[in-house]
Amino acid sequence: MLKNAITYLFIAALATSCGGKYAATEKVYKRKAKEYSTIYKEAPVKSQIEKIAADNKEWIGSINFGMRKPNYVMIHHTAQKSLDQTVKTFHSERAGVSSHYVIGRDGKIVQMVNDYYRAHHAGLGRWGNDTDLNSSSIGIELDNNGTTDPWTDVQINALVQLLTYLKDTYKIPQANFIGHMDYAPTRKNDPSRFPWKTLADKGFGYWYDEVLETPPVGFDPKIALRIIGYDVKNLDAAIKGFKYHYIQKDVTSANLTEQDLKILYSIFKKFL
């Protein structure tokens, strides 16, 4: 009996170490990680310097370098039915999308990509002068259908724990915690109906002051939005992105009310 029990535990442990039901995708992950590690450890880096069309060239390695690190965090909602469905989507080569982390409605945190790797979550967009946030950000997907699902306390608490780790580890500035709708307002509205104030109160992003000031004469909303980070080439989209984040009503309109302008002015001042 004891021998059978030991055998069973060994087989169970082996199955777990091999990835269980995700064994196939774990194998692909390990293969790709190994391929990238080969590129990183190449020295001298012949595969790069040899492509430079110059006769006079030489590799001399510096001793001062490190790994690239994320400087932004971008938050999304999955717009799917469950965490398992999102994991399945991120295992689809055809879909070609991923994020570093997914957080379930029950607060479970699933890491799917190494923090130092480039996940495929941001897509086309612009924030400030950065047009490739896939290369400079951590992507976090929150399990939420984007329309009717509530944001549970346990899910937000788990998010705060994750953001605390990311901010402390990579020294990410408070201003650099944004939503997908901020970066790509022509395409995205996620995360919708999101409790941004809760995050801002804990140091992740900014929120407007309780007592709002009337903007001074000559205040230009377009300049303010650009200073905050929005791409104002499509001003209507930038306004809608701002409203999805900070106003959270009348979000389909590109008009700014007197109250909206006060909120915009309050946020703008935090970026000066």
Short mmCIF file of C-alpha atoms in Angstrom, two decimals:
data_model
loop_
_atom_site.label_atom_id
_atom_site.label_comp_id
_atom_site.label_asym_id
_atom_site.label_seq_id
_atom_site.Cartn_x
_atom_site.Cartn_y
_atom_site.Cartn_z
CA MET A 1 0.00 0.00 0.00
CA LEU A 2 2.80 2.40 0.96
CA LYS A 3 4.70 1.56 -2.21
CA ASN A 4 1.60 2.29 -4.34
CA ALA A 5 1.09 5.60 -2.55
CA ILE A 6 4.69 6.64 -3.16
CA THR A 7 4.39 5.66 -6.82
CA TYR A 8 1.18 7.71 -7.17
CA LEU A 9 2.77 10.78 -5.58
CA PHE A 10 5.81 10.46 -7.86
CA ILE A 11 3.62 10.29 -10.97
CA ALA A 12 1.52 13.25 -9.76
CA ALA A 13 4.64 15.30 -9.08
CA LEU A 14 6.05 14.41 -12.48
CA ALA A 15 2.83 15.46 -14.21
CA THR A 16 2.85 18.76 -12.34
CA SER A 17 6.48 19.45 -13.22
CA CYS A 18 5.73 18.73 -16.87
CA GLY A 19 2.97 21.33 -16.91
CA GLY A 20 -0.12 19.16 -16.50
CA LYS A 21 -2.82 20.15 -18.99
CA TYR A 22 -0.56 23.00 -20.19
CA ALA A 23 2.41 20.74 -20.92
CA ALA A 24 2.33 21.44 -24.66
CA THR A 25 2.24 25.22 -24.33
CA GLU A 26 4.85 25.18 -21.56
CA LYS A 27 7.12 23.28 -23.94
CA VAL A 28 6.66 25.97 -26.60
CA TYR A 29 7.38 28.70 -24.02
CA LYS A 30 10.60 27.00 -22.93
CA ARG A 31 11.72 26.53 -26.54
CA LYS A 32 11.15 30.20 -27.40
CA ALA A 33 12.82 31.37 -24.17
CA LYS A 34 15.84 29.22 -25.02
CA GLU A 35 16.02 30.74 -28.50
CA TYR A 36 16.02 34.26 -27.06
CA SER A 37 18.60 33.33 -24.44
CA THR A 38 20.94 32.26 -27.25
CA ILE A 39 20.65 35.73 -28.77
CA TYR A 40 21.23 37.45 -25.42
CA LYS A 41 24.38 35.52 -24.54
CA GLU A 42 26.05 35.93 -27.94
CA ALA A 43 29.46 37.58 -27.44
CA PRO A 44 30.87 38.98 -29.60
CA VAL A 45 27.50 39.87 -31.18
CA LYS A 46 28.46 38.90 -34.70
CA SER A 47 24.85 38.54 -35.86
CA GLN A 48 24.44 42.32 -35.48
CA ILE A 49 27.77 43.93 -36.27
CA GLU A 50 28.21 41.85 -39.41
CA LYS A 51 25.04 43.42 -40.87
CA ILE A 52 26.56 46.92 -40.74
CA ALA A 53 27.74 47.86 -44.25
CA ALA A 54 31.11 49.26 -43.23
CA ASP A 55 34.63 47.96 -43.74
CA ASN A 56 36.14 49.50 -40.61
CA LYS A 57 34.34 47.96 -37.66
CA GLU A 58 35.14 46.01 -34.50
CA TRP A 59 33.37 44.44 -31.53
CA ILE A 60 34.68 45.58 -28.13
CA GLY A 61 32.33 44.55 -25.35
CA SER A 62 31.52 47.01 -22.55
CA ILE A 63 31.24 45.80 -18.95
CA ASN A 64 28.42 48.26 -18.21
CA PHE A 65 25.03 46.98 -19.32
CA GLY A 66 21.90 45.36 -17.98
CA MET A 67 18.54 43.97 -18.97
CA ARG A 68 15.85 46.21 -20.38
CA LYS A 69 13.12 46.88 -17.82
CA PRO A 70 9.48 47.93 -18.08
CA ASN A 71 8.67 51.59 -17.53
CA TYR A 72 4.86 51.45 -17.88
CA VAL A 73 1.97 49.27 -16.78
CA MET A 74 -1.03 49.00 -19.07
CA ILE A 75 -4.31 47.64 -17.69
CA HIS A 76 -6.94 45.91 -19.82
CA HIS A 77 -10.20 44.02 -19.44
CA THR A 78 -10.37 40.68 -21.22
CA ALA A 79 -13.88 41.06 -22.71
CA GLN A 80 -14.16 37.28 -22.33
CA LYS A 81 -16.19 34.88 -20.19
CA SER A 82 -13.53 33.48 -17.88
CA LEU A 83 -9.87 33.37 -16.96
CA ASP A 84 -9.60 29.93 -18.60
CA GLN A 85 -10.94 31.33 -21.87
CA THR A 86 -8.34 34.11 -21.79
CA VAL A 87 -5.54 31.63 -21.11
CA LYS A 88 -6.74 29.63 -24.09
CA THR A 89 -6.73 32.77 -26.25
CA PHE A 90 -3.17 33.57 -25.16
CA HIS A 91 -2.16 30.06 -26.19
CA SER A 92 -3.52 30.63 -29.71
CA GLU A 93 -0.78 31.22 -32.25
CA ARG A 94 -3.42 32.47 -34.64
CA ALA A 95 -4.68 35.11 -32.21
CA GLY A 96 -1.10 36.21 -31.58
CA VAL A 97 -1.94 38.13 -28.39
CA SER A 98 -0.74 37.85 -24.80
CA SER A 99 -0.15 39.78 -21.61
CA HIS A 100 2.30 39.37 -18.78
CA TYR A 101 -0.43 38.76 -16.21
CA VAL A 102 -4.11 37.82 -16.06
CA ILE A 103 -6.12 38.33 -12.88
CA GLY A 104 -9.31 36.34 -12.36
CA ARG A 105 -12.54 37.52 -10.79
CA ASP A 106 -11.57 35.47 -7.73
CA GLY A 107 -8.26 37.31 -7.37
CA LYS A 108 -6.07 34.57 -8.83
CA ILE A 109 -2.96 36.03 -10.48
CA VAL A 110 -1.66 34.10 -13.48
CA GLN A 111 1.71 35.12 -14.95
CA MET A 112 2.03 34.18 -18.61
CA VAL A 113 5.11 36.08 -19.80
CA ASN A 114 8.42 36.92 -18.10
CA ASP A 115 8.45 40.59 -17.00
CA TYR A 116 11.51 41.22 -19.18
CA TYR A 117 9.93 39.79 -22.33
CA ARG A 118 7.83 41.74 -24.82
CA ALA A 119 4.20 40.59 -24.62
CA HIS A 120 1.65 41.35 -27.37
CA HIS A 121 -1.02 43.35 -25.54
CA ALA A 122 -0.84 47.03 -26.54
CA GLY A 123 -1.00 47.00 -30.33
CA LEU A 124 -1.06 50.23 -32.33
CA GLY A 125 -1.25 53.44 -30.36
CA ARG A 126 0.67 56.31 -28.84
CA TRP A 127 1.34 57.60 -25.33
CA GLY A 128 3.50 60.67 -25.13
CA ASN A 129 6.27 60.03 -27.64
CA ASP A 130 6.10 56.24 -27.27
CA THR A 131 4.48 54.36 -30.15
CA ASP A 132 5.48 50.86 -29.02
CA LEU A 133 4.31 50.23 -25.47
CA ASN A 134 4.61 46.49 -26.06
CA SER A 135 8.35 47.07 -25.77
CA SER A 136 8.27 49.25 -22.65
CA SER A 137 5.31 48.08 -20.58
CA ILE A 138 3.86 45.29 -18.49
CA GLY A 139 0.42 44.22 -19.70
CA ILE A 140 -2.21 43.16 -17.16
CA GLU A 141 -5.52 41.66 -18.27
CA LEU A 142 -8.41 41.65 -15.80
CA ASP A 143 -11.04 38.96 -16.22
CA ASN A 144 -14.13 41.06 -16.96
CA ASN A 145 -16.57 41.07 -19.86
CA GLY A 146 -16.26 44.84 -20.19
CA THR A 147 -19.97 45.57 -20.05
CA THR A 148 -21.88 44.21 -17.05
CA ASP A 149 -19.35 42.42 -14.85
CA PRO A 150 -18.64 44.14 -11.53
CA TRP A 151 -15.11 44.79 -10.36
CA THR A 152 -14.78 42.56 -7.30
CA ASP A 153 -12.86 43.68 -4.22
CA VAL A 154 -10.77 40.52 -4.28
CA GLN A 155 -9.75 41.16 -7.89
CA ILE A 156 -8.82 44.80 -7.27
CA ASN A 157 -6.91 43.84 -4.10
CA ALA A 158 -4.92 41.27 -6.09
CA LEU A 159 -4.22 43.91 -8.73
CA VAL A 160 -2.92 46.31 -6.06
CA GLN A 161 -0.60 43.58 -4.75
CA LEU A 162 0.73 42.97 -8.26
CA LEU A 163 1.14 46.69 -8.99
CA THR A 164 3.00 47.16 -5.70
CA TYR A 165 5.51 44.49 -6.73
CA LEU A 166 5.94 45.99 -10.21
CA LYS A 167 6.30 49.58 -9.01
CA ASP A 168 8.82 48.68 -6.31
CA THR A 169 10.84 46.30 -8.47
CA TYR A 170 11.11 48.40 -11.63
CA LYS A 171 10.74 51.90 -10.10
CA ILE A 172 7.80 52.71 -12.36
CA PRO A 173 6.68 56.36 -12.00
CA GLN A 174 3.20 56.99 -10.61
CA ALA A 175 2.12 58.65 -13.86
CA ASN A 176 2.96 55.55 -15.91
CA PHE A 177 0.04 53.34 -14.85
CA ILE A 178 -2.44 53.70 -17.70
CA GLY A 179 -5.32 51.95 -19.43
CA HIS A 180 -5.52 50.54 -22.92
CA MET A 181 -8.03 53.28 -23.75
CA ASP A 182 -5.44 55.94 -22.94
CA TYR A 183 -2.91 54.52 -25.38
CA ALA A 184 -5.30 53.50 -28.18
CA PRO A 185 -8.49 55.60 -27.83
CA THR A 186 -9.42 55.16 -31.49
CA ARG A 187 -9.74 51.40 -30.95
CA LYS A 188 -10.19 50.60 -27.27
CA ASN A 189 -12.30 51.49 -24.24
CA ASP A 190 -10.76 49.11 -21.72
CA PRO A 191 -10.81 48.75 -18.86
CA SER A 192 -14.32 50.22 -18.82
CA ARG A 193 -16.11 51.45 -15.67
CA PHE A 194 -12.86 50.88 -13.81
CA PRO A 195 -12.09 52.16 -10.26
CA TRP A 196 -9.07 54.25 -11.22
CA LYS A 197 -9.41 56.42 -8.11
CA THR A 198 -8.81 53.36 -5.92
CA LEU A 199 -5.49 52.78 -7.68
CA ALA A 200 -4.51 56.45 -7.68
CA ASP A 201 -5.10 56.68 -3.94
CA LYS A 202 -2.46 53.94 -3.56
CA GLY A 203 0.05 55.60 -5.87
CA PHE A 204 -0.76 53.99 -9.22
CA GLY A 205 -1.72 56.74 -11.65
CA TYR A 206 -3.32 60.08 -10.86
CA TRP A 207 -6.84 61.21 -9.97
CA TYR A 208 -8.33 64.68 -9.82
CA ASP A 209 -8.59 66.77 -6.65
CA GLU A 210 -11.77 66.83 -4.59
CA VAL A 211 -11.89 70.63 -4.79
CA LEU A 212 -11.71 71.59 -8.45
CA GLU A 213 -10.51 74.90 -9.86
CA THR A 214 -11.92 76.70 -12.86
CA PRO A 215 -9.28 76.64 -15.58
CA PRO A 216 -7.61 79.99 -16.29
CA VAL A 217 -8.49 82.05 -19.35
CA GLY A 218 -6.68 80.62 -22.36
CA PHE A 219 -6.56 77.05 -21.02
CA ASP A 220 -6.27 74.79 -24.06
CA PRO A 221 -7.72 71.26 -23.63
CA LYS A 222 -5.73 69.99 -26.61
CA ILE A 223 -2.41 71.05 -25.08
CA ALA A 224 -3.45 69.66 -21.69
CA LEU A 225 -4.31 66.28 -23.16
CA ARG A 226 -1.00 66.17 -25.04
CA ILE A 227 0.96 67.02 -21.87
CA ILE A 228 -0.81 64.20 -20.01
CA GLY A 229 0.19 61.78 -22.77
CA TYR A 230 -2.75 61.48 -25.16
CA ASP A 231 -2.26 61.40 -28.91
CA VAL A 232 -4.15 64.52 -30.01
CA LYS A 233 -3.83 63.98 -33.76
CA ASN A 234 -7.37 62.66 -33.41
CA LEU A 235 -8.61 65.08 -30.78
CA ASP A 236 -12.11 63.58 -30.54
CA ALA A 237 -10.61 60.15 -29.78
CA ALA A 238 -8.24 61.64 -27.20
CA ILE A 239 -11.14 63.35 -25.43
CA LYS A 240 -13.14 60.12 -25.40
CA GLY A 241 -10.14 58.20 -24.03
CA PHE A 242 -9.77 60.79 -21.27
CA LYS A 243 -13.49 60.56 -20.48
CA TYR A 244 -13.40 56.74 -20.33
CA HIS A 245 -10.64 57.04 -17.73
CA TYR A 246 -11.63 60.04 -15.62
CA ILE A 247 -15.27 61.03 -16.33
CA GLN A 248 -16.89 57.63 -16.98
CA LYS A 249 -20.13 59.09 -18.32
CA ASP A 250 -21.20 60.52 -21.66
CA VAL A 251 -18.12 58.72 -22.98
CA THR A 252 -19.30 58.54 -26.59
CA SER A 253 -19.30 62.33 -26.87
CA ALA A 254 -16.17 64.34 -27.65
CA ASN A 255 -17.60 67.41 -25.96
CA LEU A 256 -16.13 68.62 -22.67
CA THR A 257 -18.52 70.15 -20.15
CA GLU A 258 -17.51 72.83 -17.67
CA GLN A 259 -17.04 70.09 -15.04
CA ASP A 260 -15.01 67.98 -17.48
CA LEU A 261 -12.68 70.92 -18.11
CA LYS A 262 -12.13 71.38 -14.38
CA ILE A 263 -11.22 67.69 -14.07
CA LEU A 264 -8.89 67.92 -17.08
CA TYR A 265 -7.20 70.97 -15.59
CA SER A 266 -6.72 69.18 -12.26
CA ILE A 267 -5.08 66.16 -13.94
CA PHE A 268 -3.02 68.37 -16.27
CA LYS A 269 -1.42 70.20 -13.33
CA LYS A 270 -0.12 66.91 -11.92
CA PHE A 271 1.99 66.42 -15.06
CA LEU A 272 3.71 69.80 -14.89
#
